mmCIF file of C-alpha atoms in Angstrom:
data_model
loop_
_atom_site.group_PDB
_atom_site.id
_atom_site.type_symbol
_atom_site.label_atom_id
_atom_site.label_comp_id
_atom_site.label_asym_id
_atom_site.label_seq_id
_atom_site.Cartn_x
_atom_site.Cartn_y
_atom_site.Cartn_z
ATOM 1 C CA MET A 1 91.963 29.627 14.689
ATOM 2 C CA LEU A 2 89.830 26.777 13.420
ATOM 3 C CA SER A 3 86.488 26.096 15.064
ATOM 4 C CA PHE A 4 85.884 22.505 16.175
ATOM 5 C CA GLU A 5 83.840 20.398 18.562
ATOM 6 C CA TYR A 6 85.664 18.299 21.121
ATOM 7 C CA ILE A 7 83.677 15.074 21.503
ATOM 8 C CA SER A 8 84.229 13.338 24.828
ATOM 9 C CA ASP A 9 80.779 12.152 25.981
ATOM 10 C CA PRO A 10 78.281 9.632 24.519
ATOM 11 C CA GLU A 11 75.505 12.199 23.931
ATOM 12 C CA SER A 12 77.726 14.478 21.841
ATOM 13 C CA LEU A 13 79.033 11.495 19.888
ATOM 14 C CA ALA A 14 75.510 10.250 19.102
ATOM 15 C CA LYS A 15 74.500 13.697 17.851
ATOM 16 C CA LEU A 16 77.622 13.953 15.710
ATOM 17 C CA VAL A 17 77.139 10.498 14.184
ATOM 18 C CA ALA A 18 73.510 11.323 13.317
ATOM 19 C CA GLN A 19 74.738 14.371 11.409
ATOM 20 C CA TYR A 20 77.574 12.548 9.661
ATOM 21 C CA GLN A 21 75.156 9.847 8.506
ATOM 22 C CA GLN A 22 73.585 12.453 6.217
ATOM 23 C CA SER A 23 76.917 13.386 4.613
ATOM 24 C CA GLU A 24 78.250 12.313 1.246
ATOM 25 C CA LEU A 25 81.876 13.007 2.206
ATOM 26 C CA LEU A 26 83.689 12.520 5.492
ATOM 27 C CA VAL A 27 87.325 13.490 5.992
ATOM 28 C CA LEU A 28 89.155 11.260 8.482
ATOM 29 C CA ASP A 29 92.460 11.244 10.284
ATOM 30 C CA THR A 30 93.852 9.760 13.485
ATOM 31 C CA GLU A 31 96.554 10.648 15.956
ATOM 32 C CA PHE A 32 98.243 7.797 17.767
ATOM 33 C CA VAL A 33 101.320 6.810 19.709
ATOM 34 C CA ARG A 34 103.554 3.878 18.865
ATOM 35 C CA THR A 35 106.751 3.350 20.767
ATOM 36 C CA ARG A 36 107.277 -0.118 22.234
ATOM 37 C CA THR A 37 103.811 -1.517 21.549
ATOM 38 C CA TYR A 38 102.656 -4.034 18.953
ATOM 39 C CA TYR A 39 99.548 -1.973 18.235
ATOM 40 C CA ALA A 40 99.403 1.794 17.937
ATOM 41 C CA LYS A 41 97.605 3.488 20.832
ATOM 42 C CA LEU A 42 94.762 5.631 19.505
ATOM 43 C CA GLY A 43 94.812 9.116 20.993
ATOM 44 C CA LEU A 44 92.455 11.178 18.813
ATOM 45 C CA ILE A 45 90.129 10.880 15.817
ATOM 46 C CA GLN A 46 89.566 13.852 13.533
ATOM 47 C CA ALA A 47 86.517 14.035 11.285
ATOM 48 C CA TYR A 48 84.992 16.746 9.093
ATOM 49 C CA ASP A 49 81.999 16.762 6.765
ATOM 50 C CA GLY A 50 82.252 20.402 5.711
ATOM 51 C CA LYS A 51 79.868 21.480 8.472
ATOM 52 C CA THR A 52 81.215 20.174 11.771
ATOM 53 C CA LEU A 53 84.875 19.541 12.428
ATOM 54 C CA ALA A 54 85.078 17.114 15.336
ATOM 55 C CA LEU A 55 87.976 15.980 17.477
ATOM 56 C CA ILE A 56 86.805 12.724 19.040
ATOM 57 C CA ASP A 57 88.477 11.597 22.241
ATOM 58 C CA PRO A 58 88.822 7.777 22.317
ATOM 59 C CA VAL A 59 90.521 7.984 25.703
ATOM 60 C CA ALA A 60 87.358 9.459 27.255
ATOM 61 C CA LEU A 61 84.850 7.438 25.213
ATOM 62 C CA ALA A 62 84.604 3.754 26.017
ATOM 63 C CA ASP A 63 82.152 2.973 23.207
ATOM 64 C CA LEU A 64 82.815 4.289 19.695
ATOM 65 C CA SER A 65 80.788 1.611 17.896
ATOM 66 C CA ALA A 66 78.333 4.118 16.415
ATOM 67 C CA PHE A 67 81.182 6.084 14.879
ATOM 68 C CA TRP A 68 82.894 2.968 13.549
ATOM 69 C CA GLN A 69 79.692 2.020 11.730
ATOM 70 C CA LEU A 70 80.046 5.196 9.677
ATOM 71 C CA LEU A 71 83.203 3.828 8.115
ATOM 72 C CA SER A 72 81.311 0.912 6.568
ATOM 73 C CA ASP A 73 78.503 3.111 5.219
ATOM 74 C CA THR A 74 79.050 2.932 1.466
ATOM 75 C CA LYS A 75 76.932 6.035 0.874
ATOM 76 C CA ILE A 76 79.681 8.149 2.464
ATOM 77 C CA THR A 77 83.024 8.623 0.703
ATOM 78 C CA LYS A 78 85.879 8.586 3.206
ATOM 79 C CA LEU A 79 88.635 11.049 2.370
ATOM 80 C CA VAL A 80 92.041 10.343 3.903
ATOM 81 C CA HIS A 81 95.690 11.041 3.204
ATOM 82 C CA SER A 82 98.352 8.330 3.158
ATOM 83 C CA CYS A 83 96.136 6.185 5.307
ATOM 84 C CA SER A 84 97.978 2.896 5.807
ATOM 85 C CA GLU A 85 98.529 3.462 9.524
ATOM 86 C CA ASP A 86 95.015 4.872 9.949
ATOM 87 C CA LEU A 87 93.623 1.669 8.432
ATOM 88 C CA GLU A 88 95.583 -0.317 10.984
ATOM 89 C CA VAL A 89 94.030 1.775 13.763
ATOM 90 C CA PHE A 90 90.507 1.334 12.351
ATOM 91 C CA ALA A 91 91.014 -2.434 12.196
ATOM 92 C CA ARG A 92 92.356 -2.639 15.724
ATOM 93 C CA TYR A 93 89.886 -0.387 17.507
ATOM 94 C CA GLY A 94 86.822 -0.502 15.280
ATOM 95 C CA GLN A 95 87.145 -3.927 13.628
ATOM 96 C CA CYS A 96 86.209 -2.124 10.415
ATOM 97 C CA GLN A 97 87.616 -0.578 7.282
ATOM 98 C CA PRO A 98 86.438 2.556 5.444
ATOM 99 C CA SER A 99 84.599 2.074 2.160
ATOM 100 C CA PRO A 100 84.608 3.672 -0.352
ATOM 101 C CA LEU A 101 88.057 5.102 0.259
ATOM 102 C CA PHE A 102 89.554 8.181 -1.444
ATOM 103 C CA ASP A 103 93.227 8.551 -0.532
ATOM 104 C CA SER A 104 94.454 12.002 -1.568
ATOM 105 C CA GLN A 105 98.073 10.845 -1.804
ATOM 106 C CA ILE A 106 97.116 8.161 -4.326
ATOM 107 C CA ALA A 107 94.855 10.616 -6.171
ATOM 108 C CA ALA A 108 97.830 12.970 -6.493
ATOM 109 C CA THR A 109 99.899 10.138 -7.951
ATOM 110 C CA PHE A 110 97.215 9.294 -10.505
ATOM 111 C CA SER A 111 96.978 12.994 -11.369
ATOM 112 C CA GLY A 112 100.651 13.166 -12.328
ATOM 113 C CA LEU A 113 101.711 15.180 -9.270
ATOM 114 C CA GLY A 114 104.331 12.700 -8.108
ATOM 115 C CA HIS A 115 104.597 9.676 -5.843
ATOM 116 C CA GLY A 116 104.350 9.835 -2.053
ATOM 117 C CA LEU A 117 103.333 13.492 -1.856
ATOM 118 C CA GLY A 118 103.107 14.563 1.798
ATOM 119 C CA TYR A 119 100.066 16.294 3.267
ATOM 120 C CA ALA A 120 101.832 19.633 3.804
ATOM 121 C CA LYS A 121 103.117 19.625 0.206
ATOM 122 C CA LEU A 122 99.668 18.757 -1.110
ATOM 123 C CA VAL A 123 98.057 21.618 0.816
ATOM 124 C CA ASN A 124 100.742 24.010 -0.380
ATOM 125 C CA THR A 125 100.309 22.873 -3.997
ATOM 126 C CA PHE A 126 96.531 23.298 -4.094
ATOM 127 C CA LEU A 127 95.857 25.997 -1.503
ATOM 128 C CA ASP A 128 99.184 27.852 -1.296
ATOM 129 C CA ILE A 129 99.151 27.472 2.494
ATOM 130 C CA GLU A 130 102.093 26.464 4.702
ATOM 131 C CA ILE A 131 101.077 23.866 7.300
ATOM 132 C CA ASP A 132 102.671 24.086 10.747
ATOM 133 C CA LYS A 133 103.955 20.620 11.694
ATOM 134 C CA GLY A 134 105.295 21.720 15.067
ATOM 135 C CA GLU A 135 103.115 19.332 17.088
ATOM 136 C CA SER A 136 103.902 16.195 15.101
ATOM 137 C CA ARG A 137 105.745 14.611 18.062
ATOM 138 C CA THR A 138 102.894 15.096 20.512
ATOM 139 C CA ASP A 139 102.055 12.411 23.074
ATOM 140 C CA TRP A 140 98.444 12.011 21.963
ATOM 141 C CA MET A 141 97.588 9.848 24.973
ATOM 142 C CA LYS A 142 98.362 12.647 27.415
ATOM 143 C CA ARG A 143 95.512 14.742 28.792
ATOM 144 C CA PRO A 144 94.642 17.527 28.597
ATOM 145 C CA LEU A 145 95.795 18.280 25.055
ATOM 146 C CA THR A 146 96.901 21.877 24.499
ATOM 147 C CA ASP A 147 95.146 24.329 22.193
ATOM 148 C CA ALA A 148 98.129 24.170 19.839
ATOM 149 C CA GLN A 149 97.880 20.387 19.665
ATOM 150 C CA LEU A 150 94.148 20.488 18.997
ATOM 151 C CA GLN A 151 94.575 23.111 16.271
ATOM 152 C CA TYR A 152 97.288 20.994 14.680
ATOM 153 C CA ALA A 153 94.970 17.980 14.669
ATOM 154 C CA ALA A 154 92.073 20.010 13.258
ATOM 155 C CA ASN A 155 94.246 21.302 10.400
ATOM 156 C CA ASP A 156 94.754 17.764 9.132
ATOM 157 C CA VAL A 157 91.118 17.339 8.108
ATOM 158 C CA TYR A 158 90.125 20.968 7.496
ATOM 159 C CA TYR A 159 92.550 21.649 4.653
ATOM 160 C CA LEU A 160 92.092 18.199 3.164
ATOM 161 C CA TYR A 161 88.389 18.989 2.790
ATOM 162 C CA LYS A 162 89.249 22.341 1.192
ATOM 163 C CA LEU A 163 91.548 20.888 -1.456
ATOM 164 C CA TYR A 164 89.303 17.917 -2.253
ATOM 165 C CA PRO A 165 87.282 19.619 -5.067
ATOM 166 C CA GLN A 166 90.431 20.427 -7.035
ATOM 167 C CA LEU A 167 91.887 16.979 -6.543
ATOM 168 C CA LEU A 168 88.576 15.349 -7.436
ATOM 169 C CA ALA A 169 88.397 17.394 -10.646
ATOM 170 C CA LYS A 170 91.884 16.248 -11.623
ATOM 171 C CA ILE A 171 91.163 12.572 -11.000
ATOM 172 C CA GLN A 172 87.881 12.774 -12.902
ATOM 173 C CA GLN A 173 89.539 14.618 -15.772
ATOM 174 C CA SER A 174 92.060 11.806 -16.084
ATOM 175 C CA ASN A 175 89.274 9.170 -15.961
ATOM 176 C CA ARG A 176 91.029 7.384 -13.125
ATOM 177 C CA MET A 177 88.407 7.419 -10.397
ATOM 178 C CA ASP A 178 87.905 3.672 -10.854
ATOM 179 C CA TRP A 179 91.634 3.163 -10.364
ATOM 180 C CA LEU A 180 91.559 5.217 -7.187
ATOM 181 C CA LEU A 181 88.640 3.342 -5.653
ATOM 182 C CA GLU A 182 90.229 0.030 -6.655
ATOM 183 C CA GLU A 183 93.384 1.002 -4.780
ATOM 184 C CA GLY A 184 91.243 1.889 -1.786
ATOM 185 C CA GLU A 185 89.712 -1.569 -1.783
ATOM 186 C CA ARG A 186 93.100 -3.204 -2.158
ATOM 187 C CA MET A 187 94.577 -1.253 0.743
ATOM 188 C CA THR A 188 91.834 -2.439 3.096
ATOM 189 C CA GLU A 189 92.025 -6.114 2.106
ATOM 190 C CA GLY A 190 93.033 -8.473 4.894
ATOM 191 C CA ARG A 191 93.227 -5.753 7.539
ATOM 192 C CA LEU A 192 90.722 -7.514 9.776
ATOM 193 C CA THR A 193 92.574 -10.831 9.651
ATOM 194 C CA PRO A 194 94.607 -11.470 12.820
ATOM 195 C CA PRO A 195 98.367 -12.052 12.521
ATOM 196 C CA ASP A 196 99.152 -15.537 11.190
ATOM 197 C CA GLU A 197 101.022 -17.409 13.912
ATOM 198 C CA GLU A 198 101.568 -20.437 11.676
ATOM 199 C CA PHE A 199 103.761 -18.536 9.218
ATOM 200 C CA ALA A 200 105.279 -15.919 11.522
ATOM 201 C CA TYR A 201 108.701 -17.520 10.967
ATOM 202 C CA LEU A 202 108.682 -16.483 7.302
ATOM 203 C CA LYS A 203 108.755 -12.839 8.382
ATOM 204 C CA VAL A 204 111.908 -13.270 10.460
ATOM 205 C CA LYS A 205 114.796 -11.529 8.728
ATOM 206 C CA ASN A 206 117.275 -13.950 7.124
ATOM 207 C CA ALA A 207 115.033 -16.994 7.586
ATOM 208 C CA PHE A 208 116.199 -18.054 4.110
ATOM 209 C CA GLN A 209 119.620 -18.860 5.603
ATOM 210 C CA LEU A 210 118.243 -21.818 7.531
ATOM 211 C CA PHE A 211 117.903 -25.472 6.564
ATOM 212 C CA PRO A 212 114.495 -27.166 7.007
ATOM 213 C CA GLN A 213 115.410 -28.649 10.397
ATOM 214 C CA GLN A 214 116.554 -25.243 11.625
ATOM 215 C CA LEU A 215 113.367 -23.712 10.236
ATOM 216 C CA ALA A 216 111.356 -26.116 12.393
ATOM 217 C CA TYR A 217 112.998 -24.546 15.447
ATOM 218 C CA LEU A 218 112.528 -21.039 14.065
ATOM 219 C CA LYS A 219 108.861 -21.771 13.449
ATOM 220 C CA VAL A 220 108.062 -22.520 17.102
ATOM 221 C CA LEU A 221 110.228 -19.640 18.272
ATOM 222 C CA ALA A 222 108.528 -17.117 15.994
ATOM 223 C CA THR A 223 105.073 -18.365 16.988
ATOM 224 C CA TRP A 224 105.991 -18.048 20.672
ATOM 225 C CA ARG A 225 107.300 -14.500 20.146
ATOM 226 C CA LEU A 226 104.197 -13.389 18.269
ATOM 227 C CA GLN A 227 101.868 -14.840 20.896
ATOM 228 C CA LYS A 228 103.782 -13.110 23.676
ATOM 229 C CA ALA A 229 103.875 -9.816 21.750
ATOM 230 C CA LEU A 230 100.119 -9.891 21.204
ATOM 231 C CA LYS A 231 99.424 -10.792 24.815
ATOM 232 C CA LYS A 232 101.658 -8.043 26.188
ATOM 233 C CA ASP A 233 100.947 -5.587 23.336
ATOM 234 C CA SER A 234 104.661 -5.253 22.786
ATOM 235 C CA ALA A 235 106.624 -4.745 19.581
ATOM 236 C CA LEU A 236 108.199 -8.002 18.377
ATOM 237 C CA GLY A 237 111.708 -6.651 18.684
ATOM 238 C CA PHE A 238 111.172 -5.773 22.324
ATOM 239 C CA ILE A 239 110.380 -9.421 23.090
ATOM 240 C CA ILE A 240 113.432 -10.786 21.294
ATOM 241 C CA LYS A 241 115.264 -9.613 18.185
ATOM 242 C CA ASP A 242 115.166 -11.402 14.824
ATOM 243 C CA HIS A 243 118.887 -12.196 14.789
ATOM 244 C CA ALA A 244 118.544 -13.819 18.212
ATOM 245 C CA LEU A 245 115.806 -16.126 16.909
ATOM 246 C CA ILE A 246 118.042 -17.076 13.973
ATOM 247 C CA ALA A 247 120.919 -17.856 16.346
ATOM 248 C CA LEU A 248 118.667 -20.000 18.555
ATOM 249 C CA ALA A 249 117.361 -21.914 15.540
ATOM 250 C CA LYS A 250 120.888 -22.561 14.321
ATOM 251 C CA LYS A 251 122.441 -23.544 17.666
ATOM 252 C CA GLN A 252 119.392 -25.161 19.358
ATOM 253 C CA PRO A 253 120.737 -24.915 22.940
ATOM 254 C CA LYS A 254 119.492 -27.696 25.207
ATOM 255 C CA THR A 255 120.142 -25.959 28.535
ATOM 256 C CA VAL A 256 120.087 -22.455 29.938
ATOM 257 C CA ILE A 257 123.868 -22.687 30.335
ATOM 258 C CA GLU A 258 124.260 -23.335 26.601
ATOM 259 C CA LEU A 259 121.791 -20.555 25.804
ATOM 260 C CA ASN A 260 123.702 -18.082 27.972
ATOM 261 C CA GLN A 261 126.797 -18.711 25.874
ATOM 262 C CA LEU A 262 125.121 -17.284 22.758
ATOM 263 C CA ASN A 263 126.382 -13.774 22.072
ATOM 264 C CA ASP A 264 123.417 -13.007 19.828
ATOM 265 C CA LEU A 265 121.024 -12.684 22.766
ATOM 266 C CA THR A 266 121.053 -9.707 25.093
ATOM 267 C CA GLU A 267 121.420 -10.192 28.825
ATOM 268 C CA HIS A 268 117.802 -9.051 29.179
ATOM 269 C CA GLU A 269 116.605 -11.692 26.701
ATOM 270 C CA LYS A 270 118.572 -14.400 28.466
ATOM 271 C CA ARG A 271 117.426 -13.404 31.931
ATOM 272 C CA PHE A 272 113.730 -12.936 31.171
ATOM 273 C CA HIS A 273 113.165 -15.607 28.517
ATOM 274 C CA GLY A 274 116.007 -18.136 28.833
ATOM 275 C CA LYS A 275 114.160 -21.003 30.544
ATOM 276 C CA GLU A 276 111.053 -20.474 28.434
ATOM 277 C CA LEU A 277 113.046 -20.448 25.193
ATOM 278 C CA ILE A 278 114.601 -23.820 26.064
ATOM 279 C CA LYS A 279 111.105 -25.271 26.550
ATOM 280 C CA VAL A 280 109.896 -23.742 23.271
ATOM 281 C CA LEU A 281 112.805 -25.228 21.325
ATOM 282 C CA GLN A 282 111.857 -28.665 22.646
ATOM 283 C CA THR A 283 108.428 -28.394 20.957
ATOM 284 C CA ALA A 284 109.827 -28.209 17.418
ATOM 285 C CA ASP A 285 108.166 -30.750 15.114
ATOM 286 C CA LEU A 286 111.132 -32.472 13.492
ATOM 287 C CA ASP A 287 108.908 -35.064 11.794
ATOM 288 C CA ASN A 288 107.171 -32.433 9.655
ATOM 289 C CA LEU A 289 109.855 -30.049 8.523
ATOM 290 C CA PRO A 290 108.988 -26.761 6.788
ATOM 291 C CA GLU A 291 110.137 -26.355 3.209
ATOM 292 C CA ALA A 292 113.345 -24.437 2.685
ATOM 293 C CA VAL A 293 112.758 -20.759 1.992
ATOM 294 C CA ASP A 294 113.400 -20.415 -1.730
ATOM 295 C CA VAL A 295 115.058 -17.069 -2.446
ATOM 296 C CA ILE A 296 114.544 -16.524 -6.156
ATOM 297 C CA ALA A 297 116.596 -13.322 -5.995
ATOM 298 C CA LEU A 298 119.660 -15.582 -5.788
ATOM 299 C CA LYS A 299 118.706 -17.596 -8.894
ATOM 300 C CA ASN A 300 120.537 -17.292 -12.191
ATOM 301 C CA GLY A 301 118.753 -14.856 -14.468
ATOM 302 C CA TYR A 302 116.864 -13.053 -11.712
ATOM 303 C CA LYS A 303 118.753 -9.769 -11.978
ATOM 304 C CA ALA A 304 118.448 -9.705 -15.750
ATOM 305 C CA SER A 305 114.720 -10.481 -15.627
ATOM 306 C CA PHE A 306 114.186 -7.886 -12.901
ATOM 307 C CA LYS A 307 115.938 -5.238 -14.971
ATOM 308 C CA GLU A 308 113.913 -6.202 -18.066
ATOM 309 C CA VAL A 309 110.607 -5.899 -16.187
ATOM 310 C CA LYS A 310 111.612 -2.594 -14.624
ATOM 311 C CA ASN A 311 112.577 -1.100 -17.996
ATOM 312 C CA ILE A 312 109.184 -2.084 -19.392
ATOM 313 C CA LEU A 313 107.393 -0.548 -16.429
ATOM 314 C CA ILE A 314 109.399 2.670 -16.734
ATOM 315 C CA GLN A 315 108.222 3.044 -20.317
ATOM 316 C CA VAL A 316 104.611 2.360 -19.302
ATOM 317 C CA ALA A 317 104.863 4.815 -16.403
ATOM 318 C CA GLU A 318 106.163 7.573 -18.673
ATOM 319 C CA GLN A 319 103.520 6.846 -21.294
ATOM 320 C CA HIS A 320 100.654 7.102 -18.791
ATOM 321 C CA ASP A 321 102.176 9.722 -16.471
ATOM 322 C CA VAL A 322 102.033 7.541 -13.364
ATOM 323 C CA ALA A 323 105.006 7.175 -11.017
ATOM 324 C CA ILE A 324 106.999 3.996 -11.644
ATOM 325 C CA GLU A 325 107.174 3.407 -7.870
ATOM 326 C CA PHE A 326 103.402 3.130 -7.818
ATOM 327 C CA ILE A 327 102.865 0.972 -10.888
ATOM 328 C CA GLY A 328 105.624 -1.467 -10.070
ATOM 329 C CA SER A 329 107.703 -1.142 -6.923
ATOM 330 C CA LYS A 330 110.578 -3.539 -6.248
ATOM 331 C CA ARG A 331 108.199 -5.650 -4.179
ATOM 332 C CA LEU A 332 105.655 -5.925 -7.003
ATOM 333 C CA ILE A 333 108.309 -6.808 -9.578
ATOM 334 C CA HIS A 334 109.653 -9.486 -7.237
ATOM 335 C CA GLU A 335 106.123 -10.810 -6.694
ATOM 336 C CA PHE A 336 105.620 -11.026 -10.478
ATOM 337 C CA LEU A 337 108.889 -12.900 -11.000
ATOM 338 C CA MET A 338 108.026 -15.253 -8.152
ATOM 339 C CA TRP A 339 104.728 -15.979 -9.920
ATOM 340 C CA LEU A 340 106.575 -16.790 -13.140
ATOM 341 C CA TYR A 341 109.106 -18.940 -11.291
ATOM 342 C CA ASN A 342 106.298 -20.935 -9.665
ATOM 343 C CA LYS A 343 104.797 -21.695 -13.110
ATOM 344 C CA GLN A 344 101.979 -19.126 -12.957
ATOM 345 C CA PRO A 345 99.713 -20.386 -10.154
ATOM 346 C CA ALA A 346 96.054 -19.351 -10.127
ATOM 347 C CA GLU A 347 96.560 -16.381 -7.808
ATOM 348 C CA LYS A 348 97.956 -13.652 -10.026
ATOM 349 C CA PRO A 349 100.453 -11.041 -8.804
ATOM 350 C CA LEU A 350 99.246 -7.477 -8.332
ATOM 351 C CA LEU A 351 100.955 -6.364 -11.550
ATOM 352 C CA LEU A 352 98.471 -8.511 -13.460
ATOM 353 C CA LYS A 353 95.346 -7.346 -11.623
ATOM 354 C CA GLY A 354 92.964 -4.414 -12.090
ATOM 355 C CA TRP A 355 94.197 -1.147 -13.554
ATOM 356 C CA ARG A 356 97.827 -2.272 -13.511
ATOM 357 C CA ALA A 357 96.991 -5.244 -15.744
ATOM 358 C CA LYS A 358 95.357 -2.930 -18.279
ATOM 359 C CA LEU A 359 98.590 -0.984 -18.537
ATOM 360 C CA VAL A 360 101.264 -3.690 -18.383
ATOM 361 C CA LYS A 361 99.802 -7.134 -19.093
ATOM 362 C CA ASP A 362 100.586 -7.212 -22.817
ATOM 363 C CA ALA A 363 103.990 -5.633 -22.337
ATOM 364 C CA LEU A 364 104.976 -8.277 -19.756
ATOM 365 C CA ALA A 365 103.652 -11.253 -21.714
ATOM 366 C CA ALA A 366 107.043 -12.082 -23.246
ATOM 367 C CA ILE A 367 108.965 -12.107 -19.957
ATOM 368 C CA LYS A 368 110.471 -15.482 -19.084
ATOM 369 C CA PHE A 369 111.975 -16.581 -15.764
ATOM 370 C CA SER A 370 112.270 -20.114 -14.431
#
């Protein structure tokens, strides 16, 4: 049984923060619940500096500002594992991002251990210990939490601290610490920026199918949905589904009767949002139409160029023992080809930035796509 402190009052939190401020390394993890909400609901924060393993209760503590300040303290390295969702939680509840950031999953990738290595596999690889994941479906907002749940949560930071020296040695041996910290900075970029209502329509699936006039309708619909989702803290799809927005933008019903004839909307969507959707559609700015969504993946030569770039990246990945999925995922290759197609604007794609550029820039120089 692991020993830990359960932090649920301001005095204990202040004492803990004072101790952590003296640390050079702080292991972090969060437990949260996300079902129908736009934002994850934070249920527990785990932290460990090698001396005190703390389970911090954000349900009981109204003010965690002192703890959140630790995340911005650049004297303390923050050790996490596969932290994308944790970063979202930190941004939402703490309006902060951890820096410097050491993600053990990325460190494993840079150390040639494979891409997307899970926490349990990492612990087993370095410590030869099998992690019990039996409490992974816990409702972390429910109180009181059981001993089994608390032990499960404590394990997530305890063993990560224990394996850190070996992982650190590997990343230092490969001279890739700069790469790792660069990835940490990249992962935190833009996390504190609120969702962009103006361009929410571009994230609607199949928006590329629409003509500019239809996009004008989709634009106001998507903005309305995002605003309502944020206000109600509801997942976008639980307000109204993407395919329903596309149908509304295509058909542009003028009355509730016309709207009710659309099979793409559920009865719930029609009943709860029908009148409001008609009003929203009437606000579309048809004098300033959005540009058509240009899908370069449908252009002649795209598939051939994509394959050429991928083959180059595979060779680079093998040469430097870094997973191809990490150097150049499908998304990054597409972003690079989009950059070429748009005549190389000032903002470079990720493939041509930082450590990736050092590996692939020269090899990609001859690629043409227009």
